[in-house]
Every structure is written in C-alpha cells, then in structure tokens.
Amino acid sequence: GSNDDNEKEKKRKKKTKRTFYECMWRGCNGFVSNDVLQVMVHTQTHTNLRQYACAKCGALFCTKDKFLDHHRRQATVGSGFILDNIIYQCTYCNKKYPTETILRNHM
C-alpha cells in the first residue's frame, strides 16, 4: 500500500542523490566534481609536485593527464615517440598528428 510506495520512493531518492566534492585549496577557482578522485587529481595541480617526466624532452608534469596530453602533442612522424595510429595530416606541410584537435591547433 501507501507505506510500501513511500519506502520505495525513499530508496529511489537515496540511489539518485549525488555527492559533490570541491577543491578546498586556497585561491582555487572552485573546482567541483562528483568523483572524489578527480578532485584529488585536480589538487595535484596546486602542489607543484611534478611526478611525471617526459623521457624525450625532460618536461615535468603534475598529473598523468597533462603528461599524456604533452606526449600526444609531441607525437609526430619522426619525433621518436611511438604512436599506434597517426591519421590526421596537415594539408599545408604534410605533418601528421594523432588527434584532430592537435591538427587544428597546429593550423
């Protein structure tokens, strides 16, 4: 009856309720996520701890994502970086890039 419906509604609301986490670093612009790990990774950008290094050029990065982004940007034919699929080529200089976004930034 009505009591069962109320209990089901309470359980449904409990399942759909999302918890949000906020970066508490002083001076941060208010990074918020429902994934606590994303907030932890974001916090690394404030610490100046650079634990990821590019073997090719020696550049240091505070997060794995920033390191991988650097790696993708450096990955052109003949650069010494290993790529599985280089498929985006500049029509002006014929340089090849691993992503369309990087090609657009090049142009």
Coordinates of C-alpha atoms in Angstrom, one line a residue:
G1 CA 0.0 0.0 0.0
S2 CA 0.9 3.6 0.6
N3 CA 3.6 2.8 3.1
D4 CA 5.4 0.5 0.6
D5 CA 5.3 3.2 -2.0
N6 CA 6.9 5.7 0.4
E7 CA 9.7 3.3 1.2
K8 CA 10.3 2.7 -2.5
E9 CA 10.4 6.4 -3.1
K10 CA 12.9 7.0 -0.3
K11 CA 15.2 4.2 -1.7
R12 CA 15.0 5.7 -5.2
K13 CA 15.9 9.1 -4.0
K14 CA 18.8 7.7 -1.9
K15 CA 20.2 6.0 -5.0
T16 CA 20.0 9.1 -7.2
K17 CA 21.3 11.5 -4.7
R18 CA 24.8 12.7 -5.8
T19 CA 27.6 13.9 -3.6
F20 CA 29.8 16.6 -4.9
Y21 CA 33.3 17.3 -3.8
E22 CA 35.0 20.7 -4.0
C23 CA 38.7 21.6 -4.2
M24 CA 39.5 23.4 -0.9
W25 CA 42.8 24.8 -2.0
R26 CA 43.0 28.5 -1.1
G27 CA 42.8 30.6 -4.2
C28 CA 41.3 27.8 -6.3
N29 CA 38.5 28.9 -8.7
G30 CA 36.1 26.3 -7.2
F31 CA 36.7 23.0 -9.0
V32 CA 33.8 20.7 -8.2
S33 CA 33.2 17.1 -9.2
N34 CA 31.0 14.2 -8.1
D35 CA 34.2 12.0 -8.3
V36 CA 36.5 12.4 -5.3
L37 CA 39.4 11.0 -7.3
Q38 CA 39.0 13.8 -9.9
V39 CA 39.2 16.3 -7.1
M40 CA 42.4 14.6 -5.8
V41 CA 44.0 14.7 -9.2
H42 CA 43.0 18.4 -9.6
T43 CA 44.6 19.2 -6.3
Q44 CA 47.9 18.0 -7.6
T45 CA 47.9 20.9 -10.0
H46 CA 48.2 23.2 -6.9
T47 CA 51.1 21.5 -5.2
N48 CA 53.9 21.9 -7.8
L49 CA 54.8 18.3 -7.3
R50 CA 55.8 17.1 -10.8
Q51 CA 55.9 13.3 -10.7
Y52 CA 55.5 12.6 -14.4
A53 CA 58.5 13.2 -16.7
C54 CA 58.8 13.1 -20.5
A55 CA 61.7 10.7 -21.4
K56 CA 62.2 12.5 -24.7
C57 CA 62.5 16.2 -23.6
G58 CA 62.6 16.1 -19.8
A59 CA 59.5 18.2 -19.3
L60 CA 57.8 17.5 -15.9
F61 CA 54.0 17.3 -15.3
C62 CA 51.9 17.2 -12.1
T63 CA 49.2 14.9 -13.5
K64 CA 49.2 11.9 -15.7
D65 CA 46.6 13.6 -18.0
K66 CA 48.8 16.6 -18.6
F67 CA 51.8 14.3 -19.3
L68 CA 49.7 12.3 -21.8
D69 CA 48.5 15.4 -23.4
H70 CA 52.1 16.6 -23.9
H71 CA 53.0 13.2 -25.2
R72 CA 50.2 13.3 -27.8
R73 CA 51.2 16.9 -28.8
Q74 CA 54.8 15.8 -29.4
A75 CA 53.9 12.7 -31.3
T76 CA 54.5 13.4 -34.9
V77 CA 56.2 11.2 -37.5
G78 CA 60.0 11.2 -36.9
S79 CA 59.7 12.7 -33.4
G80 CA 60.9 9.5 -31.7
F81 CA 57.5 9.0 -30.0
I82 CA 55.7 5.7 -30.6
L83 CA 52.1 6.0 -31.9
D84 CA 49.7 3.4 -32.9
N85 CA 47.6 5.5 -35.2
I86 CA 48.7 8.7 -36.8
I87 CA 45.9 9.7 -39.1
Y88 CA 45.5 13.4 -39.1
Q89 CA 47.7 15.2 -41.7
C90 CA 48.2 18.9 -42.3
T91 CA 47.3 19.8 -45.9
Y92 CA 49.9 22.6 -45.9
C93 CA 53.1 20.9 -44.6
N94 CA 52.1 17.2 -44.5
K95 CA 52.9 16.8 -40.8
K96 CA 50.9 14.1 -39.2
Y97 CA 49.1 14.2 -35.8
P98 CA 47.5 11.7 -33.6
T99 CA 44.3 13.7 -33.0
E100 CA 42.1 16.1 -34.9
T101 CA 42.3 18.7 -32.1
I102 CA 46.1 18.8 -32.2
L103 CA 46.0 19.2 -36.0
R104 CA 43.5 22.1 -35.7
N105 CA 45.8 23.7 -33.1
H106 CA 48.7 23.3 -35.5
M107 CA 46.8 25.1 -38.2

